[in-house]
């Protein structure tokens, strides 16, 4: 090796630095090009609207949605004083309370019985997951019939048992329940599929070792299945909650928020305020409240979700 | 392990009962769609099998038009999502550049913004762009998709990075590597995401309701709503036949892709 | 001039500790050069820097007398074989082999010709339509090699290419790679953590540990004259026995408080400047007493019969030493065994610096037999 080879000349050094910089620059441009379509669309249809919604929530608007008068927190203050909005929030939370636990329990039950290795199990799995393929509009139409006061199937059954017919969708004390039942039925398909996936990904040696120890069916269920399934369960719970807060289609078709605002859930309330009453400022304020609720749910999911990774 | 006979019987019993209950509303709708309105109104068992409801749904009510609109919209959204998600996922997995982590967190952040909370400005945007009653207005807002990006990112990460290095040594560029190696290797998850995208687009409700004011591009879901609100009380057979038409494509897709979808969703969600 | 020259090559991530510290060595054209070291020693990083897959933090990398620090991999005219073979799962064997040629836009006719030659050479002609997952481990390995061969690049880099194969196949592929390299006149840089691979394949070996070069040399040199304790115990299997030496008086010293040896005047001179001395002896140099007088007696704790040879384990003041005797020996564990250990088979190291003080002083002609 010669001495000359061992020292780096000034020009070489500059050349290296230049190529390094050029390489980094090229990588950056490439990355941005790959991400650009998504970034542009997210900006236009997600980040901008979010900021705009916040902005609008401090204004009164005209019918076309242009802000007219700045009123500070007034939209929020009015909302929280309004009995209709209080009712809306109350209905929404009640709805979440009715639907989420039941959806999970029913889906979990279905997932557990559909996880047995029996002949024809694929057929049952398909049936149980069929809800995923049924749209809100179609499902609502199905239930609209079932809840029909005279020819509806549910009232026909009540009638055959000589029970009093129920005005499912027009009685304020029943409408929320009717919507909840519809929603649970619709959501079962998705939650079932996810929970079944969770069950199937479990290590079968755990069960074999438990069998060797002589554990019974319910003991295994309680001590192995449920704890091992907890990350999946947790995910499903948060997703179901978030979905419940976003409910719209069922309400639109079955009750239009009525009777007496009993099913005027928050998204429907936003829709009505904005696109029927043209109160875009007040609707935006409601949208911000919805956003905050969902944000909290998502953060909880991420925070707790991080922990679950460790024992997977 | 062999399952004891007693437990087998109990399980089959539970499975059948549950299946009947779960499938009942759908089953009834299907049966009703073939019944005469006479039978439906009197609440009797079907006395005759008739395709009359379907004929009327297609003839009096432009159901076919809605179905074609929906198909078109769903396929466009599906393709848009596949392209944008796979491009973004590629950048997050195979490219190293300044600001990548920040952008990744930005993508995560988008999952916290519910679409319902931003419909008001979105509606205004579409209106100002003249995209009301246009396919663009129904499709473009849904092309960018954080969930799809994550799902594909998970999958791309399983592609050994040596494949990229081997192609670098061979002198292959990013775009060519993305097209000729990454996409074919990740075919399965692209299909999964495609099915998922199609299902959700087909079933979309709130946005098509806002973004269409007439029949020109209206989707079948909103068509069904129209049908139901116009024909309430008297033509249940036709409404049900419309609803059955609405669910057939998605049910078929679901039955074909149930296993893949299940695995794909669990992967994207839990890892 | 050397074909590849590394001068003061340094690698660090995020301004932290250096992964590689001022690496200097050269590789000649047509040489089979092995980089060996335990995992985390930086050998793969070094190889990837030569390939251009990692940036050089500092130093000069030259190929063919040209500085290539800044060149992307494709402009360095080399091929690489990866540990997991990096075969494209969706492409057939033929497409995999031709992958690089297509990217480099070699003419169709030339592609066909090279594919035919390579496939014949590697015995892959019957598998060209198969997908990688339809091949056995050995066949996949061959496809990966074929990809390197077909590129006709003069330099080939291999990163642990045999570690996914079972022992029998590995031995076979060792021979094949070696033969291929000689046949094509390739310059080959081969990374492995397996010292047997390094010894059996390399023209020259570089031992790397903790980002620093321990020794560069021919396999036999590394075996007979390890530059330090690390190389001494890393090269050779079973590994070299190591013991602490204590000079008792002017005429004798003691290893591990049990084995005593006389000290000659030359040795005495050599050892004078070193305070603590560590002694190493190869297992084959603890010998039976068939041709020699017994010098020591050791307690046997374990006997392994391998058929062609017998491995014995001794307890030398709490440390386990091994001996390797050719042939079959009927020895019971627990017995005291008379052995012959010659003072001239001992290697001496400084306990503080770990560097070699004096290699075993036997005449190497006795050991390496030239024919």
PDB file of N, CA and C in Angstrom, chain C residues 273-308:
ATOM      1  N   UNK C 273       9.837  -9.823  30.371  1.00  0.00           N
ATOM      2  CA  UNK C 273       9.149  -8.515  30.425  1.00  0.00           C
ATOM      3  C   UNK C 273       7.664  -8.656  30.725  1.00  0.00           C
ATOM      4  N   UNK C 274       7.141  -9.870  30.701  1.00  0.00           N
ATOM      5  CA  UNK C 274       5.691 -10.016  30.901  1.00  0.00           C
ATOM      6  C   UNK C 274       5.412 -10.501  32.297  1.00  0.00           C
ATOM      7  N   UNK C 275       4.532  -9.807  32.940  1.00  0.00           N
ATOM      8  CA  UNK C 275       4.229 -10.128  34.340  1.00  0.00           C
ATOM      9  C   UNK C 275       3.430 -11.421  34.422  1.00  0.00           C
ATOM     10  N   UNK C 276       2.219 -11.364  33.791  1.00  0.00           N
ATOM     11  CA  UNK C 276       1.364 -12.554  33.836  1.00  0.00           C
ATOM     12  C   UNK C 276       1.351 -13.215  32.473  1.00  0.00           C
ATOM     13  N   UNK C 277       1.483 -14.505  32.515  1.00  0.00           N
ATOM     14  CA  UNK C 277       1.546 -15.256  31.268  1.00  0.00           C
ATOM     15  C   UNK C 277       0.388 -16.247  31.233  1.00  0.00           C
ATOM     16  N   UNK C 278      -0.219 -16.358  30.041  1.00  0.00           N
ATOM     17  CA  UNK C 278      -1.237 -17.382  29.849  1.00  0.00           C
ATOM     18  C   UNK C 278      -0.701 -18.354  28.802  1.00  0.00           C
ATOM     19  N   UNK C 279      -0.954 -19.613  29.030  1.00  0.00           N
ATOM     20  CA  UNK C 279      -0.397 -20.637  28.151  1.00  0.00           C
ATOM     21  C   UNK C 279      -1.544 -21.343  27.425  1.00  0.00           C
ATOM     22  N   UNK C 280      -1.336 -21.606  26.139  1.00  0.00           N
ATOM     23  CA  UNK C 280      -2.348 -22.346  25.402  1.00  0.00           C
ATOM     24  C   UNK C 280      -1.734 -23.600  24.807  1.00  0.00           C
ATOM     25  N   UNK C 281      -2.542 -24.635  24.766  1.00  0.00           N
ATOM     26  CA  UNK C 281      -2.072 -25.870  24.117  1.00  0.00           C
ATOM     27  C   UNK C 281      -3.230 -26.525  23.368  1.00  0.00           C
ATOM     28  N   UNK C 282      -2.959 -26.894  22.129  1.00  0.00           N
ATOM     29  CA  UNK C 282      -3.990 -27.513  21.289  1.00  0.00           C
ATOM     30  C   UNK C 282      -4.339 -28.908  21.820  1.00  0.00           C
ATOM     31  N   UNK C 283      -5.589 -29.314  21.688  1.00  0.00           N
ATOM     32  CA  UNK C 283      -6.008 -30.628  22.209  1.00  0.00           C
ATOM     33  C   UNK C 283      -5.178 -31.790  21.653  1.00  0.00           C
ATOM     34  N   UNK C 284      -4.739 -31.682  20.393  1.00  0.00           N
ATOM     35  CA  UNK C 284      -3.982 -32.808  19.842  1.00  0.00           C
ATOM     36  C   UNK C 284      -2.561 -32.867  20.392  1.00  0.00           C
ATOM     37  N   UNK C 285      -2.160 -31.867  21.142  1.00  0.00           N
ATOM     38  CA  UNK C 285      -0.809 -31.859  21.698  1.00  0.00           C
ATOM     39  C   UNK C 285      -0.747 -32.353  23.133  1.00  0.00           C
ATOM     40  N   UNK C 286      -1.863 -32.752  23.659  1.00  0.00           N
ATOM     41  CA  UNK C 286      -1.843 -33.537  24.897  1.00  0.00           C
ATOM     42  C   UNK C 286      -1.902 -34.983  24.420  1.00  0.00           C
ATOM     43  N   UNK C 287      -0.754 -35.647  24.424  1.00  0.00           N
ATOM     44  CA  UNK C 287      -0.651 -36.884  23.655  1.00  0.00           C
ATOM     45  C   UNK C 287      -0.584 -38.129  24.539  1.00  0.00           C
ATOM     46  N   UNK C 288      -0.942 -39.262  23.955  1.00  0.00           N
ATOM     47  CA  UNK C 288      -0.784 -40.518  24.700  1.00  0.00           C
ATOM     48  C   UNK C 288       0.704 -40.839  24.875  1.00  0.00           C
ATOM     49  N   UNK C 289       0.976 -41.781  25.725  1.00  0.00           N
ATOM     50  CA  UNK C 289       2.368 -42.081  26.042  1.00  0.00           C
ATOM     51  C   UNK C 289       2.905 -43.253  25.238  1.00  0.00           C
ATOM     52  N   UNK C 290       2.385 -43.434  24.028  1.00  0.00           N
ATOM     53  CA  UNK C 290       2.851 -44.570  23.230  1.00  0.00           C
ATOM     54  C   UNK C 290       4.269 -44.367  22.706  1.00  0.00           C
ATOM     55  N   UNK C 291       4.550 -43.126  22.249  1.00  0.00           N
ATOM     56  CA  UNK C 291       5.878 -42.882  21.672  1.00  0.00           C
ATOM     57  C   UNK C 291       6.779 -42.100  22.604  1.00  0.00           C
ATOM     58  N   UNK C 292       6.176 -41.600  23.685  1.00  0.00           N
ATOM     59  CA  UNK C 292       6.956 -40.716  24.550  1.00  0.00           C
ATOM     60  C   UNK C 292       6.839 -41.171  25.990  1.00  0.00           C
ATOM     61  N   UNK C 293       7.748 -40.657  26.773  1.00  0.00           N
ATOM     62  CA  UNK C 293       7.675 -40.846  28.208  1.00  0.00           C
ATOM     63  C   UNK C 293       6.528 -40.009  28.748  1.00  0.00           C
ATOM     64  N   UNK C 294       5.867 -40.501  29.749  1.00  0.00           N
ATOM     65  CA  UNK C 294       4.806 -39.694  30.362  1.00  0.00           C
ATOM     66  C   UNK C 294       5.437 -38.496  31.047  1.00  0.00           C
ATOM     67  N   UNK C 295       4.813 -37.331  30.844  1.00  0.00           N
ATOM     68  CA  UNK C 295       5.331 -36.148  31.535  1.00  0.00           C
ATOM     69  C   UNK C 295       4.408 -35.723  32.665  1.00  0.00           C
ATOM     70  N   UNK C 296       3.113 -35.959  32.467  1.00  0.00           N
ATOM     71  CA  UNK C 296       2.158 -35.530  33.486  1.00  0.00           C
ATOM     72  C   UNK C 296       1.071 -36.571  33.665  1.00  0.00           C
ATOM     73  N   UNK C 297       0.313 -36.385  34.711  1.00  0.00           N
ATOM     74  CA  UNK C 297      -0.812 -37.270  34.966  1.00  0.00           C
ATOM     75  C   UNK C 297      -2.045 -36.396  35.225  1.00  0.00           C
ATOM     76  N   UNK C 298      -3.150 -36.705  34.489  1.00  0.00           N
ATOM     77  CA  UNK C 298      -4.348 -35.861  34.591  1.00  0.00           C
ATOM     78  C   UNK C 298      -5.579 -36.697  34.916  1.00  0.00           C
ATOM     79  N   UNK C 299      -6.556 -36.061  35.564  1.00  0.00           N
ATOM     80  CA  UNK C 299      -7.785 -36.776  35.922  1.00  0.00           C
ATOM     81  C   UNK C 299      -8.787 -36.687  34.773  1.00  0.00           C
ATOM     82  N   UNK C 300      -9.216 -37.853  34.255  1.00  0.00           N
ATOM     83  CA  UNK C 300     -10.186 -37.886  33.150  1.00  0.00           C
ATOM     84  C   UNK C 300     -11.582 -37.685  33.711  1.00  0.00           C
ATOM     85  N   UNK C 301     -12.342 -36.720  33.171  1.00  0.00           N
ATOM     86  CA  UNK C 301     -13.712 -36.545  33.646  1.00  0.00           C
ATOM     87  C   UNK C 301     -14.750 -36.978  32.616  1.00  0.00           C
ATOM     88  N   UNK C 302     -14.358 -37.043  31.354  1.00  0.00           N
ATOM     89  CA  UNK C 302     -15.328 -37.478  30.345  1.00  0.00           C
ATOM     90  C   UNK C 302     -14.587 -38.047  29.134  1.00  0.00           C
ATOM     91  N   UNK C 303     -15.208 -39.026  28.496  1.00  0.00           N
ATOM     92  CA  UNK C 303     -14.608 -39.630  27.306  1.00  0.00           C
ATOM     93  C   UNK C 303     -15.649 -39.669  26.202  1.00  0.00           C
ATOM     94  N   UNK C 304     -15.320 -39.124  25.050  1.00  0.00           N
ATOM     95  CA  UNK C 304     -16.241 -39.187  23.904  1.00  0.00           C
ATOM     96  C   UNK C 304     -15.611 -40.026  22.812  1.00  0.00           C
ATOM     97  N   UNK C 305     -16.294 -41.130  22.472  1.00  0.00           N
ATOM     98  CA  UNK C 305     -15.789 -42.009  21.422  1.00  0.00           C
ATOM     99  C   UNK C 305     -16.394 -41.584  20.087  1.00  0.00           C
ATOM    100  N   UNK C 306     -15.565 -41.114  19.166  1.00  0.00           N
ATOM    101  CA  UNK C 306     -16.087 -40.690  17.873  1.00  0.00           C
ATOM    102  C   UNK C 306     -15.811 -41.716  16.787  1.00  0.00           C
ATOM    103  N   UNK C 307     -15.172 -42.798  17.171  1.00  0.00           N
ATOM    104  CA  UNK C 307     -14.873 -43.838  16.181  1.00  0.00           C
ATOM    105  C   UNK C 307     -13.477 -43.693  15.626  1.00  0.00           C
ATOM    106  N   UNK C 308     -13.257 -42.601  14.876  1.00  0.00           N
ATOM    107  CA  UNK C 308     -11.923 -42.419  14.308  1.00  0.00           C
ATOM    108  C   UNK C 308     -10.995 -41.712  15.281  1.00  0.00           C
TER     109      UNK C 308
END
